[in-house]
GROMACS .gro file of C-alpha atoms in nm:
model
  306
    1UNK     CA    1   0.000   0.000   0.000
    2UNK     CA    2   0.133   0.324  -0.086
    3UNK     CA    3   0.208   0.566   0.181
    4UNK     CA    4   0.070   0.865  -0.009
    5UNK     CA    5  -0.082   0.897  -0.355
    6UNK     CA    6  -0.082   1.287  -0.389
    7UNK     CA    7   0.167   1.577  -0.196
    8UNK     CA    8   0.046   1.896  -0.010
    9UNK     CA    9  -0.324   1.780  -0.135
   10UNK     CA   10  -0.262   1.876  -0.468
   11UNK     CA   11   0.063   1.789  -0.655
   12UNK     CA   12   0.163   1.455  -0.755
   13UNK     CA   13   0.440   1.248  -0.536
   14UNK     CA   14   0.682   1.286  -0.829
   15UNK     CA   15   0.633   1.647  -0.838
   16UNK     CA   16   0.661   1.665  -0.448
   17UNK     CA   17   1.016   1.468  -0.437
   18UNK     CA   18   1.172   1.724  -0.677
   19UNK     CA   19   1.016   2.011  -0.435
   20UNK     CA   20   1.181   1.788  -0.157
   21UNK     CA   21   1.515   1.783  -0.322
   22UNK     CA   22   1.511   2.146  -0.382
   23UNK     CA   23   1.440   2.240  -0.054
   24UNK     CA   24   1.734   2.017   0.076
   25UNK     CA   25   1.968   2.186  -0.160
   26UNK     CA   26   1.868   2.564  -0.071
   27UNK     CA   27   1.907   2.382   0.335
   28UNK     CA   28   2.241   2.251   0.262
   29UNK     CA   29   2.350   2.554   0.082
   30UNK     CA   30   2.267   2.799   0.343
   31UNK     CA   31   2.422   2.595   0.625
   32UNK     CA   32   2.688   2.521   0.437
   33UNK     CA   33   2.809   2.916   0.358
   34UNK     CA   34   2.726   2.994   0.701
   35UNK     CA   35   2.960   2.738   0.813
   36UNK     CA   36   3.192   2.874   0.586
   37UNK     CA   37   3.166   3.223   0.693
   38UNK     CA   38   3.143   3.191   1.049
   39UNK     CA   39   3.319   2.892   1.141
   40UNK     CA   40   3.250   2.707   1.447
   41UNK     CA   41   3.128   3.023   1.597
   42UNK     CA   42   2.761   2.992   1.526
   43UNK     CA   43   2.781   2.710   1.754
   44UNK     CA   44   2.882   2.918   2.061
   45UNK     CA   45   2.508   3.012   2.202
   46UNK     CA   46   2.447   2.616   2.181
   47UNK     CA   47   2.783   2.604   2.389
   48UNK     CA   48   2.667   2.832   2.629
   49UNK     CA   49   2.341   2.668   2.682
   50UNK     CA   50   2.523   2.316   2.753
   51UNK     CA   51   2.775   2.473   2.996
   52UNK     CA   52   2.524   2.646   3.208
   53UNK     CA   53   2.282   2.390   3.234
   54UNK     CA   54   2.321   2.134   3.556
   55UNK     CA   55   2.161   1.849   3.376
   56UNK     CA   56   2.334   1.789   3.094
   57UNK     CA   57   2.696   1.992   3.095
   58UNK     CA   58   2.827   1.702   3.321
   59UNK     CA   59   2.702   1.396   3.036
   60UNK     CA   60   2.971   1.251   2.859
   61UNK     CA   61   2.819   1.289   2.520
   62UNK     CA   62   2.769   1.684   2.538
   63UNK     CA   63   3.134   1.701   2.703
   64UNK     CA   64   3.268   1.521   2.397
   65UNK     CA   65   3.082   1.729   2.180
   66UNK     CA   66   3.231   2.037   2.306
   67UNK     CA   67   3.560   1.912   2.344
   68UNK     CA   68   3.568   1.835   1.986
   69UNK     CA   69   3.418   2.191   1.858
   70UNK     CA   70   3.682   2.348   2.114
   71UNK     CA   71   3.940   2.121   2.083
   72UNK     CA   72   3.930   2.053   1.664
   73UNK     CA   73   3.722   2.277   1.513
   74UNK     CA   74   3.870   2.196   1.139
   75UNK     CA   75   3.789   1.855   1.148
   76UNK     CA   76   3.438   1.915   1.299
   77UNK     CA   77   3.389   2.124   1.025
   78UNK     CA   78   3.500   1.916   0.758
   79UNK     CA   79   3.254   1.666   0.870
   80UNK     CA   80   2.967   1.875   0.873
   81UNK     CA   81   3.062   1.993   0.518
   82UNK     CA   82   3.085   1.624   0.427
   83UNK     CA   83   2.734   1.573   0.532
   84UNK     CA   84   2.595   1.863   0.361
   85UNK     CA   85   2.755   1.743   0.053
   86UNK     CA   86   2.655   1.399   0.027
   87UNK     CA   87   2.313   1.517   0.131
   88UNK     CA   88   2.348   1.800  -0.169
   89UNK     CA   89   2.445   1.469  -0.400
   90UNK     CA   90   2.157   1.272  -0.317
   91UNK     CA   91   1.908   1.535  -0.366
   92UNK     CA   92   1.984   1.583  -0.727
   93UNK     CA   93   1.989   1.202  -0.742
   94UNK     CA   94   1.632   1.199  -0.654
   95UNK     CA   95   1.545   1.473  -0.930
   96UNK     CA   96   1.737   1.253  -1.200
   97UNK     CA   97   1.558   0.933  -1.064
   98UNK     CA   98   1.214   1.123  -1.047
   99UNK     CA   99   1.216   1.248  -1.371
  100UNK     CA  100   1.383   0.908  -1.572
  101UNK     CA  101   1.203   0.688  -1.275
  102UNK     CA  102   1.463   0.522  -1.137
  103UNK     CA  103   1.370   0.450  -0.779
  104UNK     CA  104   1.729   0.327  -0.632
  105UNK     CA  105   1.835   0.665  -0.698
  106UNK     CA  106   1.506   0.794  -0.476
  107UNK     CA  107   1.583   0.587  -0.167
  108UNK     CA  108   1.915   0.796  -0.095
  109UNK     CA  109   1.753   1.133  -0.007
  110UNK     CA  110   1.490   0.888   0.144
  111UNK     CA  111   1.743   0.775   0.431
  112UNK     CA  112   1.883   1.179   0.506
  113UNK     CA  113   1.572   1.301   0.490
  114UNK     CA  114   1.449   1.037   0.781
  115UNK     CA  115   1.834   1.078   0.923
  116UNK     CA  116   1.745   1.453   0.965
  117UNK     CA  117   1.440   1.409   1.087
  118UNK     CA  118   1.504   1.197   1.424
  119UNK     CA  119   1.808   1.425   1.456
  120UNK     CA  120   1.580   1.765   1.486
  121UNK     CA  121   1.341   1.576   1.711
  122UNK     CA  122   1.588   1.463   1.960
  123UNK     CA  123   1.786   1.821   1.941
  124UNK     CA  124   1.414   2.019   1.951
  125UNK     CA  125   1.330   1.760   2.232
  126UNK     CA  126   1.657   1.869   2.450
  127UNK     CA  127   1.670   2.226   2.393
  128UNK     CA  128   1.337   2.273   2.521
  129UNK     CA  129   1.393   2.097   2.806
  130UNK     CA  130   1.725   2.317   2.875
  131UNK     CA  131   1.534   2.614   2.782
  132UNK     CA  132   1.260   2.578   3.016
  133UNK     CA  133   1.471   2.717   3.312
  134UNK     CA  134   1.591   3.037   3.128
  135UNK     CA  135   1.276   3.162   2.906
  136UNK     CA  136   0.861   3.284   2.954
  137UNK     CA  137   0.628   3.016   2.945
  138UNK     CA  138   0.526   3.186   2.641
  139UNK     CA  139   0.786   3.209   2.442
  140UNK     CA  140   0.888   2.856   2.534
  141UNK     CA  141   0.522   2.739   2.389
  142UNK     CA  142   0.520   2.944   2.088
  143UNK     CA  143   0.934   2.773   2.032
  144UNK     CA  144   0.806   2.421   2.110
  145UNK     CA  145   0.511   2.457   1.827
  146UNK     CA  146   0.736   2.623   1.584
  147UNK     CA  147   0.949   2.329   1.632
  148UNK     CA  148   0.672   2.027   1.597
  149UNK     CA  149   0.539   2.176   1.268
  150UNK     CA  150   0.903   2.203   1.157
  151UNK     CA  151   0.938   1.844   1.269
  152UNK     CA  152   0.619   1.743   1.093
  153UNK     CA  153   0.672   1.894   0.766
  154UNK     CA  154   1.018   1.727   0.792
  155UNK     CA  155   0.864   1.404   0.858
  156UNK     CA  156   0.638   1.429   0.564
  157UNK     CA  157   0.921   1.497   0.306
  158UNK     CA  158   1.104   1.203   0.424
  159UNK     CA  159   0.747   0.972   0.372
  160UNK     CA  160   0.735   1.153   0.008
  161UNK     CA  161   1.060   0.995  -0.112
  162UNK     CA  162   0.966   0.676   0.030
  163UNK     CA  163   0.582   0.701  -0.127
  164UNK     CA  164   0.799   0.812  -0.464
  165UNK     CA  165   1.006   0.451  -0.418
  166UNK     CA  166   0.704   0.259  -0.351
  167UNK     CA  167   0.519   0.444  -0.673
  168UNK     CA  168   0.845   0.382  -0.924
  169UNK     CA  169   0.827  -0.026  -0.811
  170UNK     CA  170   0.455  -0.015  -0.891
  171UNK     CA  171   0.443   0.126  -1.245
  172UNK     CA  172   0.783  -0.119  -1.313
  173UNK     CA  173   0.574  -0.407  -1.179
  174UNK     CA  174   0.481  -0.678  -1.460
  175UNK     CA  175   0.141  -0.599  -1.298
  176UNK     CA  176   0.154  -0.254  -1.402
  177UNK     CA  177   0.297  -0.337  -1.760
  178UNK     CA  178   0.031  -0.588  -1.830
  179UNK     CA  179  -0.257  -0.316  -1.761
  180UNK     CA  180  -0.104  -0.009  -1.872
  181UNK     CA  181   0.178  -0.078  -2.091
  182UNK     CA  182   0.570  -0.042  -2.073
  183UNK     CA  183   0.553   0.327  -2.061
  184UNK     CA  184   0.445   0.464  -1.769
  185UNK     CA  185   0.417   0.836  -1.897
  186UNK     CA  186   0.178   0.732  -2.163
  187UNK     CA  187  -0.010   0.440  -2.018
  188UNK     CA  188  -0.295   0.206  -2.236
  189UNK     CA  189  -0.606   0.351  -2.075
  190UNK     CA  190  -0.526   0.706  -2.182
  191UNK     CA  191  -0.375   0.623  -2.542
  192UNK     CA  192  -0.596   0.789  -2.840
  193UNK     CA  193  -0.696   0.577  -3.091
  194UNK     CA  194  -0.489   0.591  -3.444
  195UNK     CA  195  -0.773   0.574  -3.650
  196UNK     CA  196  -1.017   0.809  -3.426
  197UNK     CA  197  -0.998   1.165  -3.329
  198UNK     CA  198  -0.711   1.268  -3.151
  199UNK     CA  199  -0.988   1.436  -2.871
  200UNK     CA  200  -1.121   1.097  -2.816
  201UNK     CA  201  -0.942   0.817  -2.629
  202UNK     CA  202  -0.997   0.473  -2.607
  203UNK     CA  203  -1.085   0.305  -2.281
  204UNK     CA  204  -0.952   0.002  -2.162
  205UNK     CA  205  -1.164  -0.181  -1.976
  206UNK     CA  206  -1.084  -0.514  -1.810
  207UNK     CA  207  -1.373  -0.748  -1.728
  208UNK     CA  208  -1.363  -0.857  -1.330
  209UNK     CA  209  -1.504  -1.202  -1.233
  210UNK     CA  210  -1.748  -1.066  -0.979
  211UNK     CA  211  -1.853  -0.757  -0.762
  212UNK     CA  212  -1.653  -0.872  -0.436
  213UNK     CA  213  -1.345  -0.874  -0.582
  214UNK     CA  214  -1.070  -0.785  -0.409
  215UNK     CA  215  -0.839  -0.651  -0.619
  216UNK     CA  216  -0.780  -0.253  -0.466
  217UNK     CA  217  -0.546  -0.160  -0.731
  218UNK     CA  218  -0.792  -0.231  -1.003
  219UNK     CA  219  -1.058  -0.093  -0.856
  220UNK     CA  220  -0.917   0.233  -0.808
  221UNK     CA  221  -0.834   0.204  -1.156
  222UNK     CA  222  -1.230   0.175  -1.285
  223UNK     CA  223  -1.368   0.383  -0.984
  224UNK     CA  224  -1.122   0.676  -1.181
  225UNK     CA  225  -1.248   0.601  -1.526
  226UNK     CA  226  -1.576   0.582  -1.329
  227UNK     CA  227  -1.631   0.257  -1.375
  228UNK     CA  228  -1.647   0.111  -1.011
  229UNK     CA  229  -1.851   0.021  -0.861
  230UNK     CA  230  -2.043  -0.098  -1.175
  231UNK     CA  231  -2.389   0.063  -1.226
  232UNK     CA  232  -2.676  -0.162  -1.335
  233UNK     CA  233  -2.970  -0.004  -1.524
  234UNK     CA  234  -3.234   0.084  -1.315
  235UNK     CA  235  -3.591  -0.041  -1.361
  236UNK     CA  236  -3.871   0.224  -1.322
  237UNK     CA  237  -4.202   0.031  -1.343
  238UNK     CA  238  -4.437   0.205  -1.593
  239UNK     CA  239  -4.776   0.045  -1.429
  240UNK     CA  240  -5.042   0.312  -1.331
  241UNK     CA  241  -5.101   0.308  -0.967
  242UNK     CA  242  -5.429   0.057  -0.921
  243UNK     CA  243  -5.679   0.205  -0.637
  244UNK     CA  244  -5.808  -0.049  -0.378
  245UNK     CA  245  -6.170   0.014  -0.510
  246UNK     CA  246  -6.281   0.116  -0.841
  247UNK     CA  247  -6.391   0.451  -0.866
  248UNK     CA  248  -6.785   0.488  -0.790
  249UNK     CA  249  -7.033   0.679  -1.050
  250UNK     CA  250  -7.169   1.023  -1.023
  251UNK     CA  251  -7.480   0.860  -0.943
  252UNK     CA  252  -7.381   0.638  -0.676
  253UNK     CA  253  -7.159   0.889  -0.501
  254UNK     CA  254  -7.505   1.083  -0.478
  255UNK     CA  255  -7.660   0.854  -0.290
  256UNK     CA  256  -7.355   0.855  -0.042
  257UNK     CA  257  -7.419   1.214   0.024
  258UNK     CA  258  -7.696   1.248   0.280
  259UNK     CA  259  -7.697   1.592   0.330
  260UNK     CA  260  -7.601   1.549   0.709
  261UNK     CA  261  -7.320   1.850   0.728
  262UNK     CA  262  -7.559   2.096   0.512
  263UNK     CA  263  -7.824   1.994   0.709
  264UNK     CA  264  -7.609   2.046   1.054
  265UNK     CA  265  -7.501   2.384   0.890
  266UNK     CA  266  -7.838   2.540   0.813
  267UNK     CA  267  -8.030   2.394   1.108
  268UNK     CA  268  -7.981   2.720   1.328
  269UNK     CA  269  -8.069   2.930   1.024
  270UNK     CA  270  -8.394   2.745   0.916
  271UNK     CA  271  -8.515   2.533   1.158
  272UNK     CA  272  -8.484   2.731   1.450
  273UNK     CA  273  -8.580   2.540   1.743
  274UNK     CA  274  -8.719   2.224   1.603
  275UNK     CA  275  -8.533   1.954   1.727
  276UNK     CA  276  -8.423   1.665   1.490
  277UNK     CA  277  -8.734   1.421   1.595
  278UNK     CA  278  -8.961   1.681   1.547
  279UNK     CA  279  -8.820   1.725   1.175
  280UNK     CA  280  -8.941   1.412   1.030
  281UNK     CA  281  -9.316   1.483   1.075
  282UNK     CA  282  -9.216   1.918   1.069
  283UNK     CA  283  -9.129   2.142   0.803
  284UNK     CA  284  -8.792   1.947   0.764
  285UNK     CA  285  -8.929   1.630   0.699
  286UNK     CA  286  -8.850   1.574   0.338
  287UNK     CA  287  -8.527   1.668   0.380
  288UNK     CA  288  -8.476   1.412   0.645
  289UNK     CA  289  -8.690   1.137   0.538
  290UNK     CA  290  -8.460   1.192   0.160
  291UNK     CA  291  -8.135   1.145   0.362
  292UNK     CA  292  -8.260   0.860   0.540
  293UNK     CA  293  -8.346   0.699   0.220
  294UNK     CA  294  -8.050   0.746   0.087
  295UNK     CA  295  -7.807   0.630   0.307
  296UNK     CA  296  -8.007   0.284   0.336
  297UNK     CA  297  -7.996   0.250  -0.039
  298UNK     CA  298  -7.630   0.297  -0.034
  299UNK     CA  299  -7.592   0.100   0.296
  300UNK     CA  300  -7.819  -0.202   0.083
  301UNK     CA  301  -7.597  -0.155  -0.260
  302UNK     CA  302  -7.251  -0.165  -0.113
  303UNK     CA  303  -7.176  -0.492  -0.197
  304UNK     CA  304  -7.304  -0.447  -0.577
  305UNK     CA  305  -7.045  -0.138  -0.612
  306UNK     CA  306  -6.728  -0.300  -0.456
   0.00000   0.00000   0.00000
């Protein structure tokens, strides 16, 4: 599995190890001229910090270290210049093996990239601690963050030239070839046809067994040409809606009606006082007597219409 398939979000790996490379070289550069033009005496504040600190001036390590800066500055020097230039030599390695994909010549930077990176955590790591006892709490936060982003950004550079190896063994695989082709700048699925339109390309398309295959790499292959996951016609039924009961006839929904919410509505207006016994032998009687007969008709008939 690859450890990234895009850098920053937006560029491709190949394009981010060339950025890496570049920003090694301007690194090496500018430590290297300042090493050159002030000689071991840009290390003289980390001196100072090491000497006046009760924890660690008394360690053997940071006593050997500043016995050696002290002691032979020239050859402490020469093997910091040493570093920066095999460091300088294996980041234009990794643009030469970026651009003609050549991962061996990748997996260099790879290794000082991941080199600098524990050796800025473990410095970072101590000089906080030493600084602690001499600095504001807020400076020392605002140091400490600067520091883990640093340390994070160098940490992703170093996964970039290892994401760049993994990508270079992929597209050399037989795998890879038997898909796409032998060259992996101009691979099968995006090749235009001879004898078509230059605008048009043909597709590729390999034919998979089943739907739970598990195959990743091909699938992200289709799910790009948006073919994964496959799409089956859909069925839209054309059948009208059928009702529970047909519909009834003018006529019969007529003899439904009996009046009884017309009848509730003008009963204060017409009939006054009468109450609704007194209607069927009052001046409200046909009314009544024609709703009664009507809803025992339809109560009778019921069956017949359903």
């Amino acid at each position: 599995m690859l450890f990234m398939e895009s850098y920053m979000c937006y560029c491709s790996v190949r394009l981010g190890v060339i950025v890496v490379a570049i920003l090694t070289i301007l690194r090496c550069l500018s430590m290297s001229i300042v090493l050159f033009v002030l000689g071991v005496a840009c290390f003289d504040p980390l001196i100072d910090i090491l000497e006046h600190d009760a924890d660690y001036k008394d360690r053997k390590m940071v006593r050997r270290l500043i016995n050696w800066i002290e002691n032979s500055p020239e050859n402490f020097l020469i093997s910091l210049q040493i570093i920066f230039l095999r460091t300088l030599a294996a980041a234009i390695l990794s643009i030469w093996g970026s651009l003609k994909l050549q991962k061996w010549l990748v997996l260099p930077l790879a290794f000082f990239e991941l080199a600098y990176f524990l050796q800025f955590t473990i410095q970072h790591i101590f000089l906080m601690i030493m600084l602690k006892k001499q600095i504001n709490l807020g400076l020392l936060i605002i140091l400490t963050l600067i520091g883990s982003f640093y340390i994070l950004f160098v940490g992703y550079n170093a996964f970039t030239c290892v994401a760049m190896f993994q990508v270079i063994s992929l597209v050399r695989s037989p795998q890879y070839r038997e898909l796409y082709g032998d060259d992996p700048f101009h691979p099968l699925a995006t090749r235009s046809h001879p004898h078509r339109d230059s605008s048009v390309q043909q597709l590729r398309v390999l034919k998979m067994d089943n739907d739970s295959d598990t195959d990743i790499d091909e699938q992200k292959r289709l799910s790009k040409l948006g073919l994964w996951p496959r799409r089956y016609p859909q069925v839209v039924s054309v059948i009208p809606v059928q009702a529970p009961y047909p519909p009834l006839k003018w006529w019969q929904l007529q003899a439904m009606d009996t009046g009884q919410d017309k009848l509730q509505l003008d009963s204060s207006a017409v009939y006054r006082n009468w109450q609704q016994g007194e209607l069927l032998n009052g001046v409200g009687g046909e009314v009544q007597r024609k709703n009664a007969l009507n809803r025992r008709y339809a109560e009778s008939q019921m069956h017949r219409w359903y």
